[in-house]
XYZ file of C-alpha atoms in Angstrom:
775
model
C 42.577 -13.345 -19.942
C 43.256 -10.843 -22.739
C 39.887 -11.546 -24.397
C 38.222 -9.729 -21.533
C 40.939 -7.171 -20.882
C 41.382 -3.478 -21.601
C 40.709 -2.555 -25.210
C 38.264 -5.388 -25.919
C 34.704 -4.704 -27.172
C 32.901 -6.526 -24.371
C 29.127 -6.530 -24.021
C 27.855 -5.063 -20.790
C 27.575 -7.463 -17.874
C 24.643 -5.498 -16.476
C 22.313 -5.914 -19.437
C 20.983 -9.472 -18.929
C 19.940 -8.660 -15.358
C 18.076 -5.546 -16.450
C 16.517 -7.152 -19.530
C 15.159 -9.963 -17.355
C 13.551 -7.539 -14.925
C 16.177 -7.997 -12.235
C 16.960 -4.315 -11.801
C 16.632 -2.711 -8.382
C 15.562 0.831 -9.131
C 14.434 3.380 -6.572
C 10.733 2.601 -6.787
C 11.428 -1.136 -6.381
C 12.368 -0.507 -2.738
C 9.681 -0.959 -0.101
C 9.770 -1.352 3.701
C 7.261 -2.857 6.092
C 4.866 -0.286 7.506
C 5.929 2.461 5.095
C 3.908 5.614 4.642
C 3.623 7.581 1.403
C 4.436 11.249 0.936
C 2.951 13.694 -1.542
C 4.146 17.265 -2.013
C 1.864 20.216 -2.542
C 3.556 22.576 -4.998
C 3.025 26.207 -5.853
C 0.800 27.073 -8.783
C 2.352 30.566 -9.011
C 5.773 31.691 -10.178
C 5.999 34.307 -7.438
C 3.574 34.925 -4.614
C 3.245 35.651 -0.947
C 1.313 33.019 0.968
C -0.463 33.283 4.260
C -0.837 30.464 6.793
C -1.879 27.223 5.137
C -5.160 25.722 6.303
C -4.250 22.061 6.704
C -6.973 21.038 9.187
C -9.175 19.183 6.712
C -6.207 17.447 5.154
C -4.840 16.351 8.516
C -8.207 14.809 9.417
C -8.612 12.990 6.101
C -8.678 9.151 6.008
C -5.286 7.484 6.281
C -3.340 10.709 6.880
C -0.498 10.406 9.382
C 0.762 13.992 9.192
C 0.772 17.204 7.197
C 3.948 19.279 7.411
C 4.593 22.839 6.260
C 7.567 25.139 5.967
C 6.998 26.410 9.498
C 7.516 22.865 10.799
C 10.797 22.553 8.919
C 12.035 25.847 10.330
C 10.899 24.996 13.864
C 12.828 21.725 13.833
C 16.013 23.415 12.603
C 16.412 21.341 9.455
C 19.441 22.853 7.733
C 20.585 23.544 4.171
C 23.848 22.834 2.318
C 26.749 25.266 2.570
C 27.855 27.491 -0.304
C 31.417 27.435 -1.644
C 31.124 28.997 -5.102
C 33.929 31.409 -6.134
C 31.546 34.195 -7.165
C 31.244 37.783 -5.968
C 28.656 40.430 -6.645
C 29.602 43.516 -8.676
C 32.132 45.574 -6.762
C 33.342 42.591 -4.751
C 30.332 42.247 -2.445
C 29.584 38.737 -1.150
C 27.726 36.311 -3.378
C 23.932 36.450 -3.052
C 22.219 33.112 -2.633
C 19.154 31.683 -0.944
C 19.018 27.960 -0.289
C 15.769 26.051 -0.444
C 14.542 25.125 3.026
C 12.777 21.955 1.860
C 9.284 23.410 2.212
C 8.813 27.110 1.502
C 7.120 29.370 4.024
C 5.778 32.894 3.511
C 6.439 32.994 -0.230
C 6.930 30.852 -3.319
C 9.493 31.596 -5.984
C 8.616 29.353 -8.954
C 5.853 27.102 -10.234
C 6.444 23.815 -8.453
C 7.965 25.290 -5.291
C 6.976 22.769 -2.542
C 4.965 24.239 0.321
C 3.492 21.240 2.159
C 4.025 17.506 2.532
C 1.117 15.169 3.140
C 1.944 11.719 4.515
C -0.619 8.935 4.492
C -1.018 5.175 4.491
C -1.328 5.143 0.700
C -0.313 7.485 -2.081
C -3.912 7.952 -3.204
C -4.947 8.956 0.317
C -2.084 11.467 0.439
C -3.154 12.935 -2.899
C -6.793 13.174 -1.851
C -5.835 14.927 1.376
C -3.567 17.355 -0.459
C -6.616 18.576 -2.402
C -8.128 19.710 0.901
C -5.304 22.109 1.809
C -6.386 25.750 1.497
C -3.712 28.116 0.177
C -4.133 31.892 0.091
C -1.805 33.215 -2.633
C -1.077 36.897 -3.204
C 0.561 36.895 -6.670
C 3.648 39.060 -7.223
C 5.454 40.134 -10.416
C 7.873 37.521 -11.690
C 10.958 37.190 -13.895
C 10.216 34.429 -16.375
C 13.079 34.540 -18.873
C 16.857 34.945 -18.824
C 16.951 38.080 -20.967
C 14.453 39.805 -18.656
C 16.399 39.381 -15.398
C 18.737 42.357 -15.943
C 16.320 44.584 -17.831
C 15.460 48.007 -16.453
C 12.446 47.755 -14.195
C 12.590 43.968 -13.956
C 10.848 42.610 -10.838
C 13.147 41.485 -8.041
C 13.070 37.757 -7.383
C 14.323 38.524 -3.868
C 13.554 41.969 -2.384
C 16.974 42.066 -0.719
C 18.644 41.591 -4.125
C 16.930 44.159 -6.372
C 19.179 43.783 -9.445
C 18.739 39.971 -9.555
C 22.500 39.422 -9.820
C 23.526 36.429 -7.728
C 27.199 36.708 -8.546
C 29.845 37.227 -11.192
C 32.661 34.927 -12.242
C 35.534 36.186 -14.372
C 38.512 34.447 -15.923
C 41.276 35.619 -18.245
C 43.166 38.867 -18.792
C 40.599 41.600 -19.391
C 43.054 44.373 -20.256
C 45.010 42.255 -22.730
C 41.795 41.023 -24.307
C 40.339 44.509 -24.665
C 43.566 45.612 -26.351
C 43.546 42.586 -28.662
C 39.951 43.209 -29.724
C 40.551 46.929 -30.176
C 43.611 46.317 -32.350
C 42.129 43.488 -34.423
C 41.950 43.790 -38.207
C 38.448 42.291 -38.084
C 36.096 41.565 -35.193
C 33.205 39.123 -35.435
C 30.347 39.719 -32.993
C 27.419 37.414 -32.300
C 24.716 36.856 -29.700
C 24.340 33.158 -28.937
C 21.425 31.741 -26.956
C 21.597 28.317 -25.314
C 18.124 27.277 -24.217
C 16.885 25.622 -21.022
C 16.476 21.851 -21.126
C 15.655 18.994 -18.775
C 17.295 15.575 -18.373
C 14.146 13.441 -18.855
C 15.783 10.320 -17.431
C 14.030 6.963 -17.709
C 12.984 6.823 -14.046
C 11.879 9.966 -12.172
C 13.438 10.591 -8.769
C 12.374 9.038 -5.508
C 13.357 8.478 -1.894
C 12.570 5.987 0.852
C 13.728 6.797 4.382
C 13.579 4.975 7.689
C 14.840 5.770 11.196
C 15.977 3.273 13.823
C 15.386 4.944 17.181
C 17.391 2.317 19.069
C 20.504 2.912 16.958
C 19.650 6.591 16.315
C 20.353 5.840 12.668
C 18.797 6.870 9.376
C 18.666 4.758 6.227
C 17.893 6.411 2.896
C 17.243 4.544 -0.345
C 17.789 7.060 -3.092
C 18.712 7.447 -6.763
C 21.708 9.759 -6.774
C 25.181 9.977 -8.256
C 27.205 10.820 -5.099
C 26.121 8.628 -2.146
C 29.012 9.495 0.185
C 28.783 13.208 -0.562
C 25.056 13.084 0.160
C 25.724 11.365 3.488
C 28.243 14.049 4.383
C 26.010 17.038 3.618
C 23.008 15.463 5.331
C 25.038 14.774 8.459
C 27.038 17.996 8.713
C 24.720 20.660 7.318
C 21.131 19.436 7.229
C 20.300 16.912 9.964
C 23.370 17.703 12.094
C 24.105 14.159 13.252
C 27.309 12.066 13.208
C 28.028 10.845 9.689
C 28.059 7.202 10.763
C 24.412 7.621 11.801
C 23.331 7.855 8.170
C 23.259 4.930 5.744
C 22.779 5.758 2.048
C 21.829 3.042 -0.439
C 21.767 3.891 -4.142
C 20.932 0.872 -6.299
C 20.169 0.921 -9.984
C 19.525 4.409 -11.319
C 17.391 4.987 -14.358
C 19.606 7.715 -15.797
C 21.202 10.673 -14.078
C 23.144 12.949 -16.457
C 24.122 15.231 -13.568
C 20.548 16.146 -12.674
C 20.411 13.392 -10.053
C 23.607 14.683 -8.503
C 22.958 14.734 -4.790
C 20.778 16.714 -2.372
C 17.152 17.537 -3.232
C 14.566 18.735 -0.687
C 12.717 15.420 -0.759
C 15.745 13.575 0.646
C 15.857 15.534 3.866
C 12.064 15.713 4.124
C 11.526 11.952 4.016
C 14.318 11.360 6.551
C 13.044 14.072 8.862
C 9.473 12.788 8.591
C 10.514 9.167 9.180
C 12.104 10.165 12.449
C 9.139 12.252 13.549
C 6.583 9.567 12.708
C 8.587 6.478 13.637
C 7.747 4.784 10.324
C 9.424 4.605 6.906
C 8.353 7.333 4.490
C 8.411 6.877 0.713
C 8.185 9.612 -1.919
C 7.962 8.900 -5.626
C 8.122 11.670 -8.181
C 5.544 11.254 -10.913
C 6.427 11.915 -14.543
C 3.943 14.792 -14.665
C 5.636 16.322 -11.619
C 9.250 15.854 -12.623
C 9.956 18.919 -14.774
C 8.564 21.265 -12.124
C 10.225 19.372 -9.248
C 13.774 18.994 -10.536
C 16.725 21.155 -11.476
C 17.117 22.110 -15.141
C 20.144 22.488 -17.407
C 21.872 25.108 -19.588
C 19.951 28.412 -20.089
C 22.370 31.200 -20.864
C 22.981 34.008 -23.341
C 26.471 34.948 -24.554
C 27.657 38.063 -26.350
C 30.882 36.947 -28.033
C 33.554 38.872 -29.921
C 36.357 37.164 -31.817
C 39.238 39.258 -33.189
C 41.444 38.354 -36.176
C 44.526 39.772 -37.827
C 44.776 40.331 -41.594
C 45.866 36.705 -42.148
C 42.937 35.138 -40.329
C 44.781 34.398 -37.109
C 42.811 34.851 -33.894
C 44.022 37.755 -31.767
C 41.497 37.751 -28.919
C 38.222 36.393 -27.577
C 35.839 38.325 -25.336
C 32.651 36.755 -24.003
C 29.952 38.177 -21.756
C 27.493 35.550 -20.548
C 24.262 35.858 -18.596
C 23.526 32.554 -16.860
C 20.102 31.840 -15.407
C 20.486 30.012 -12.077
C 16.806 30.148 -11.099
C 15.277 31.325 -7.854
C 17.032 29.149 -5.268
C 20.768 28.530 -5.161
C 21.180 25.811 -2.555
C 24.809 24.807 -3.040
C 27.852 25.227 -5.269
C 26.233 22.657 -7.545
C 23.812 25.299 -8.833
C 26.742 27.443 -9.999
C 28.994 24.649 -11.238
C 28.178 24.919 -14.939
C 28.712 28.693 -14.799
C 32.363 28.542 -13.765
C 33.743 25.015 -13.890
C 34.210 24.810 -17.647
C 34.455 28.348 -19.047
C 38.064 27.565 -19.925
C 36.616 25.515 -22.749
C 35.768 28.740 -24.595
C 39.289 28.612 -26.023
C 38.465 25.355 -27.756
C 41.459 23.804 -29.503
C 42.730 27.108 -30.888
C 45.703 29.391 -30.312
C 44.028 32.410 -28.739
C 46.646 34.692 -27.184
C 44.225 36.819 -25.146
C 40.811 35.905 -23.762
C 38.440 37.070 -21.080
C 35.042 35.802 -20.010
C 32.609 37.312 -17.537
C 29.640 35.241 -16.420
C 26.815 37.087 -14.687
C 24.571 34.680 -12.777
C 21.021 35.930 -12.411
C 18.051 34.867 -10.317
C 14.707 34.277 -12.001
C 11.369 32.831 -10.894
C 12.265 29.481 -12.370
C 13.742 26.168 -11.247
C 17.376 26.152 -10.230
C 19.850 25.092 -12.877
C 22.605 22.567 -12.227
C 24.922 20.222 -14.123
C 23.312 18.473 -17.072
C 25.361 16.250 -19.394
C 28.429 18.362 -20.092
C 27.792 20.943 -17.349
C 29.197 24.008 -19.111
C 31.362 22.150 -21.604
C 28.802 22.032 -24.454
C 27.922 25.665 -23.799
C 31.546 26.764 -24.113
C 32.275 24.757 -27.258
C 28.999 25.907 -28.794
C 30.146 29.510 -28.464
C 33.635 29.096 -29.945
C 32.603 26.719 -32.738
C 29.621 28.832 -33.786
C 31.937 31.837 -33.792
C 34.452 30.027 -36.002
C 31.752 29.330 -38.587
C 30.476 32.906 -38.464
C 34.030 34.256 -38.726
C 34.754 32.076 -41.756
C 31.741 33.588 -43.524
C 32.696 37.173 -42.682
C 36.360 36.708 -43.565
C 35.662 34.771 -46.750
C 37.818 31.846 -45.624
C 36.772 28.220 -45.829
C 35.515 27.110 -42.413
C 37.901 24.130 -42.248
C 40.845 26.224 -43.421
C 40.183 28.889 -40.768
C 40.270 26.232 -38.089
C 43.510 24.768 -39.447
C 45.202 28.168 -39.345
C 44.418 28.536 -35.676
C 44.531 24.999 -34.287
C 47.000 24.103 -31.532
C 49.623 21.756 -33.010
C 50.541 18.510 -31.292
C 54.122 19.785 -31.029
C 52.966 22.599 -28.730
C 51.876 20.249 -25.938
C 51.618 20.887 -23.078
C 49.747 24.037 -24.062
C 48.602 26.684 -21.576
C 45.493 28.480 -22.792
C 44.474 32.025 -21.996
C 41.566 30.730 -19.880
C 43.073 28.621 -17.073
C 43.386 25.251 -18.840
C 46.644 23.510 -19.686
C 46.212 20.785 -22.291
C 48.681 18.004 -21.557
C 48.330 16.098 -24.835
C 46.206 15.750 -27.929
C 46.360 15.480 -31.730
C 43.681 17.982 -32.674
C 44.495 18.342 -36.366
C 44.588 14.576 -36.806
C 41.067 14.468 -35.344
C 40.045 16.872 -38.106
C 41.751 14.888 -40.854
C 40.308 11.591 -39.645
C 36.737 12.781 -39.309
C 36.721 14.631 -42.626
C 37.884 11.462 -44.348
C 35.249 9.447 -42.474
C 32.590 11.924 -43.595
C 33.679 11.726 -47.256
C 33.757 15.502 -47.623
C 35.258 15.189 -51.105
C 31.843 13.984 -52.278
C 29.918 16.679 -50.423
C 29.207 18.780 -53.532
C 27.645 15.804 -55.298
C 25.446 15.085 -52.292
C 24.276 18.710 -52.277
C 23.215 18.416 -55.924
C 21.393 15.166 -55.208
C 19.555 16.704 -52.255
C 18.582 19.744 -54.317
C 17.129 17.473 -56.999
C 14.881 16.009 -54.313
C 13.785 19.445 -53.120
C 16.014 19.398 -50.042
C 18.751 21.706 -48.762
C 21.844 19.837 -47.608
C 23.799 21.398 -44.772
C 27.247 20.429 -43.520
C 28.416 21.259 -40.017
C 31.771 20.832 -38.352
C 32.990 21.290 -34.794
C 36.180 20.701 -32.877
C 35.463 19.769 -29.280
C 37.515 19.666 -26.097
C 36.506 19.524 -22.459
C 38.025 19.313 -19.046
C 37.153 16.067 -17.291
C 38.007 14.146 -14.136
C 38.575 17.211 -11.978
C 41.273 16.928 -9.295
C 40.151 14.962 -6.277
C 40.130 11.543 -4.636
C 38.546 8.217 -5.465
C 38.540 4.890 -3.676
C 38.470 1.199 -4.548
C 38.694 -1.960 -2.469
C 39.401 -5.531 -3.576
C 38.284 -8.348 -1.274
C 39.133 -11.969 -2.026
C 37.403 -14.837 -0.277
C 38.726 -18.287 0.561
C 37.599 -19.640 -2.817
C 39.778 -17.132 -4.645
C 36.928 -15.106 -6.118
C 36.739 -11.350 -5.598
C 34.383 -8.532 -4.691
C 35.279 -5.073 -5.976
C 33.876 -2.138 -3.974
C 33.933 1.188 -5.810
C 33.385 4.748 -4.637
C 31.988 5.742 -8.023
C 28.296 5.260 -8.842
C 26.954 3.865 -12.090
C 23.789 5.290 -13.637
C 23.856 2.985 -16.654
C 27.301 3.661 -18.125
C 28.535 0.073 -17.814
C 30.850 0.508 -14.820
C 30.521 -3.118 -13.759
C 31.853 -4.308 -17.104
C 34.613 -1.706 -17.212
C 35.931 -2.532 -13.747
C 35.864 -6.257 -14.476
C 37.926 -5.601 -17.597
C 40.543 -3.807 -15.515
C 40.655 -6.746 -13.088
C 40.935 -9.215 -15.975
C 43.747 -7.168 -17.518
C 45.733 -6.964 -14.273
C 45.061 -10.348 -12.668
C 43.939 -12.573 -15.529
C 40.812 -13.550 -13.600
C 37.650 -14.800 -15.253
C 34.990 -12.097 -15.201
C 32.511 -14.563 -13.642
C 34.748 -14.688 -10.554
C 34.429 -10.931 -9.934
C 31.530 -9.048 -8.347
C 31.241 -5.241 -8.342
C 29.505 -3.258 -5.583
C 28.840 0.501 -5.462
C 26.356 2.981 -4.007
C 26.174 1.647 -0.434
C 27.916 3.791 2.165
C 27.992 0.940 4.700
C 29.809 -1.361 2.273
C 32.066 1.096 0.440
C 34.355 3.017 2.778
C 34.636 6.215 0.751
C 33.847 7.680 -2.625
C 33.044 10.842 -4.537
C 30.558 9.273 -6.908
C 30.240 9.768 -10.632
C 30.151 13.029 -12.561
C 32.238 14.914 -15.076
C 33.607 11.799 -16.826
C 35.620 10.855 -13.738
C 34.855 7.179 -13.152
C 37.321 5.551 -15.549
C 39.998 8.101 -14.703
C 39.773 8.200 -10.911
C 37.803 5.048 -10.160
C 39.753 2.978 -12.655
C 43.051 4.322 -11.351
C 42.156 3.626 -7.717
C 41.248 0.068 -8.707
C 44.542 -0.205 -10.619
C 46.401 0.805 -7.435
C 44.515 -1.695 -5.275
C 45.177 -4.473 -7.782
C 48.868 -3.553 -7.780
C 48.955 -4.180 -4.045
C 47.225 -7.521 -4.586
C 49.879 -8.483 -7.132
C 52.676 -7.454 -4.773
C 51.345 -9.629 -1.945
C 50.469 -12.652 -4.051
C 53.871 -12.491 -5.732
C 55.510 -12.896 -2.315
C 53.200 -15.812 -1.543
C 53.868 -17.400 -4.935
C 57.630 -17.120 -4.447
C 57.290 -18.972 -1.148
C 55.116 -21.658 -2.727
C 57.491 -22.038 -5.695
C 60.518 -22.042 -3.370
C 62.084 -19.196 -5.319
C 63.338 -15.707 -4.602
C 60.696 -13.045 -5.095
C 62.890 -11.298 -7.656
C 62.955 -14.451 -9.765
C 59.166 -14.645 -10.044
C 57.293 -13.016 -12.905
C 53.542 -12.382 -13.140
C 51.864 -12.280 -16.522
C 48.465 -13.330 -17.911
C 47.298 -14.581 -14.550
C 50.272 -16.842 -13.796
C 53.310 -16.617 -11.532
C 56.372 -18.182 -13.185
C 59.981 -18.653 -12.123
C 62.011 -16.775 -14.701
C 63.501 -19.047 -17.349
C 61.515 -22.137 -16.277
C 58.111 -23.675 -16.872
C 57.427 -23.900 -13.150
C 54.351 -21.746 -12.432
C 51.211 -21.198 -10.383
C 47.816 -19.821 -11.372
C 46.765 -16.596 -9.672
C 43.606 -18.197 -8.352
C 45.617 -20.902 -6.575
C 47.786 -18.291 -4.910
C 44.752 -16.200 -3.882
C 43.257 -19.261 -2.163
C 46.579 -19.977 -0.462
C 46.438 -16.514 1.135
C 43.821 -17.958 3.513
C 45.833 -21.098 4.318
C 48.433 -20.172 6.971
C 50.369 -23.385 6.388
C 51.225 -22.229 2.857
C 52.382 -18.778 3.908
C 55.736 -17.540 5.174
C 55.587 -16.410 8.790
C 56.052 -12.736 7.970
C 52.971 -12.508 5.677
C 49.610 -11.691 7.199
C 46.948 -14.172 6.059
C 44.082 -12.937 3.896
C 43.856 -10.970 0.673
C 42.091 -7.611 0.707
C 43.578 -4.350 -0.468
C 42.452 -0.774 -1.005
C 43.510 1.898 -3.446
C 42.979 5.646 -3.318
C 43.894 7.685 -6.366
C 44.469 11.399 -6.064
C 44.093 13.282 -9.330
C 46.108 16.497 -9.294
C 45.452 17.509 -12.902
C 42.458 17.507 -15.205
C 42.218 15.398 -18.315
C 41.120 16.824 -21.672
C 39.097 14.502 -23.891
C 38.784 15.968 -27.375
C 37.506 15.194 -30.830
C 36.110 16.438 -34.105
C 32.486 16.122 -35.258
C 30.797 16.445 -38.630
C 27.067 16.525 -39.214
C 25.064 16.450 -42.435
C 21.414 17.403 -42.502
C 18.768 17.557 -45.160
C 16.244 20.341 -44.667
C 12.844 20.470 -46.346
C 12.103 24.152 -47.052
C 8.397 23.384 -47.557
C 7.890 21.958 -44.060
C 10.943 23.105 -42.078
C 11.741 19.518 -41.096
C 15.416 18.748 -40.488
C 16.785 15.228 -40.924
C 20.256 14.244 -39.714
C 21.541 12.007 -42.498
C 25.138 11.398 -41.476
C 27.091 12.047 -38.287
C 30.796 11.319 -37.859
C 33.135 11.576 -34.874
C 36.845 11.126 -34.366
C 37.391 11.091 -30.621
C 40.382 11.041 -28.289
C 39.375 9.754 -24.869
C 42.847 8.440 -24.129
C 43.154 4.716 -23.538
C 39.967 2.995 -24.681
C 38.905 0.420 -22.095
C 35.872 -0.887 -24.002
C 35.287 0.282 -27.595
C 31.722 -1.039 -27.563
C 30.524 0.849 -24.516
C 32.525 3.905 -25.600
C 30.490 4.072 -28.796
C 27.335 3.717 -26.744
C 28.374 6.657 -24.579
C 29.078 8.793 -27.638
C 25.832 7.773 -29.349
C 23.856 8.795 -26.283
C 25.736 12.054 -25.934
C 25.117 12.966 -29.557
C 21.420 12.199 -29.128
C 21.184 14.548 -26.140
C 23.086 17.329 -27.880
C 21.218 16.990 -31.146
C 17.931 16.699 -29.271
C 18.532 20.100 -27.705
C 19.287 21.656 -31.082
C 16.340 20.079 -32.898
C 13.483 20.055 -30.434
C 14.091 20.080 -26.668
C 13.213 23.170 -24.614
C 11.751 24.005 -21.217
C 9.316 26.865 -21.790
C 7.672 29.177 -19.251
C 4.862 31.576 -20.063
C 6.344 35.043 -20.454
C 3.631 36.727 -18.384
C 2.580 34.258 -15.697
C 5.681 32.091 -15.349
C 3.569 28.964 -15.784
C 5.486 25.908 -16.991
C 4.258 25.130 -20.513
C 6.351 22.015 -21.164
C 5.568 19.808 -18.201
C 4.852 16.633 -20.155
C 5.921 14.775 -23.270
C 2.921 16.313 -25.026
C 4.804 19.609 -25.004
C 8.450 18.732 -24.370
C 9.686 16.967 -27.516
C 12.191 14.145 -27.179
C 14.345 12.666 -29.946
C 13.704 9.132 -31.139
C 15.866 6.678 -33.043
C 14.313 7.705 -36.358
C 15.493 11.295 -35.791
C 19.072 10.189 -36.476
C 20.862 8.827 -39.476
C 24.076 6.850 -39.465
C 26.606 7.575 -36.740
C 30.199 6.693 -37.544
C 32.704 6.812 -34.704
C 36.448 6.220 -34.766
C 39.054 6.646 -32.040
C 42.255 8.648 -32.117
C 43.611 7.762 -28.670
C 46.419 9.852 -27.239
C 46.893 8.410 -23.721
C 47.442 10.921 -20.950
C 50.199 10.660 -18.369
C 47.999 12.131 -15.628
C 46.806 8.700 -14.468
C 48.177 5.144 -14.629
C 45.599 3.936 -17.160
C 46.079 6.812 -19.599
C 42.309 7.393 -19.810
C 40.685 10.814 -20.275
C 36.939 10.179 -19.844
C 34.080 9.813 -22.320
C 30.754 10.578 -20.633
C 30.230 14.072 -22.040
C 32.164 13.701 -25.285
C 29.223 13.227 -27.646
C 27.173 16.095 -26.247
C 30.030 18.603 -26.229
C 30.562 18.381 -29.974
C 26.963 17.716 -31.008
C 25.463 21.099 -30.123
C 27.667 23.194 -32.446
C 28.039 20.531 -35.158
C 24.289 20.102 -35.625
C 23.516 23.823 -35.456
C 26.320 24.658 -37.874
C 24.866 22.118 -40.309
C 21.346 23.531 -40.009
C 22.552 27.087 -40.584
C 24.630 25.947 -43.552
C 21.428 24.608 -45.105
C 19.368 27.644 -44.140
C 21.800 30.097 -45.705
C 20.849 28.606 -49.055
C 17.331 29.901 -48.339
C 18.555 33.328 -47.232
C 18.391 32.693 -43.464
C 21.455 33.946 -41.595
C 20.577 33.314 -37.952
C 18.447 30.975 -35.857
C 18.401 30.174 -32.153
C 17.923 26.646 -30.846
C 15.757 24.649 -30.907
C 15.449 24.379 -34.691
C 11.925 22.970 -34.683
C 10.130 22.593 -38.046
C 7.861 25.518 -37.194
C 10.760 27.841 -36.351
C 12.790 26.761 -39.381
C 9.815 27.222 -41.705
C 9.022 30.619 -40.201
C 12.626 31.753 -40.639
C 12.508 30.767 -44.299
C 9.257 32.680 -44.824
C 10.692 35.778 -43.181
C 13.792 35.535 -45.387
C 11.580 35.334 -48.474
C 9.690 38.425 -47.371
């Protein structure tokens, strides 16, 4: 069945169902007798609030209940635990305040939920919410990252007056200080990475019910980690046995990390369903989403890169301020601030490095993983610094990278910032992508652009990331009496094409027709265990666990086939879906043997009838997907408009399971990275803390016509860390896109005298920078 096996460009199995309207997204779920919830959210960034007057709302038509923060506290609804490896300055314990679900006594950001109205219809709940009287006493607020540590800055939490939640450090500080001090030349830059929001296709939602007879909750939800959600709800929040919670996550209209796991609305709908004895449904509206959800990125780095007289890097020192918002409810809100800082080394030989990340509270939404989760931020810093260093040192930007790149012969390579790269051909990535981008003709294209009144800019970036963090993943293969199979996976698809990928692995191992395989995920009653999908882990851990389970299936069916063929097991070979006696043409199809597993008369006495196996893969080492990106832009100095005209990638994601869906992943990642550079930004008013980008009228999103051609080639160097040799691809496009696009824009702007620009490079900001340079 090689035509559907690993390495084949197979169209996604999921697409016809979705294109025909057969998707089962969160808002498609409804239960008999359900009530509808609506959340009242703060209109202030920081304020004290007195008792809420909910009497009129509670008496409104159709209203079943109105709950406030005092009700949540009285019922003992819990919060997730904190396990982040941060300390405050001097070694004091980490400061964090988890969101209670509904805030009481104060609000800490615009959108902070303070009351939940539940009624027979959503419109009735909204109408009743208008009747709630709230007495706000506004307080000073911190509305930007650079303000949090300023002298005299308001305290987000009175008990934490300096606004420092915690500090994370990695590397050798003394060695790095010495390397920077002794460097022949030191390049220093301040790099700002703005706040963005995932803007997935379907906003979040939740539908909860409670069966009093079984004392059991059911939650329909759109999340990436169903089993982890069940665990935290049971142990920390609702404090019930884990088997008393059933999580069902169906189709998910995009996640990108932002739909990771526990949001206040999950626990609130479950808690309310139990109190009211009826299902409770909450649907986030598009106009509510940006103020209701966690955001991504938002940090400022002061970076110093030291060089010797020959242009070799001697040391890297980075000081980052990371905005984690007002509430830090779990380790998730810190993950991007510490999980991937090792990526600051990039693909370069840097003998000494040290990074200190200071996490600060502000009166803004919490931040959490968003596509890349710290990886794009790290590569943005090192790749922007390499371009700036090339300018200061007078060395070609590609040549400077070549001088410092880690050679393939050095693998495995231990970096100065915790990572050990097991394999990779970084310089070949560079060679391949530069050839793909036709850089030899770049000068001619610049002249052509200039003749048309445009400035052509060329950007380059090497990218590497840690993926598939150590941990466990689970797969189960169940055959039925007809010989067809159901695959149950502990990962959770949000649109990546998991169903197709897993079927390809089955086809490769067993030779089965893809139509005879069904894939199930997201249901904690059906799938025994799983850690969900994040950090490019599904192919690595999920695929490997499935590979293990299929290996057990092969072992058992080989014994059955030997019995049926009247041969010794050692004389039977399995290849391309057939069991054959070595050296003969006597064989059996896998499907025939799978059916025989349920026919005791065809089995030897010592073999248990049936065919169902599980596989659990334990990853002990990270993988390191890597690649090289080039970007060409044409910039109109009269309008400030930037057009991406050509984008090229040479990527190493290890073994490529499906080249077609891999390109789709990279295309989407590039779009999200480039979108952040060109136009995307969450903006709060500097004085009031009001959210100014709460809709698509103000938050710009990239469209297809914002991109030119994207050319993608693979340079696979399979890893030995897992049986499939895969490294992961989910973040790859985004990690390289941020620096590649910005480097291209700045290359164009330098021709107009502009030397610096922070993202996003909107036409207005680009035009203004050009005018200031002229002045």
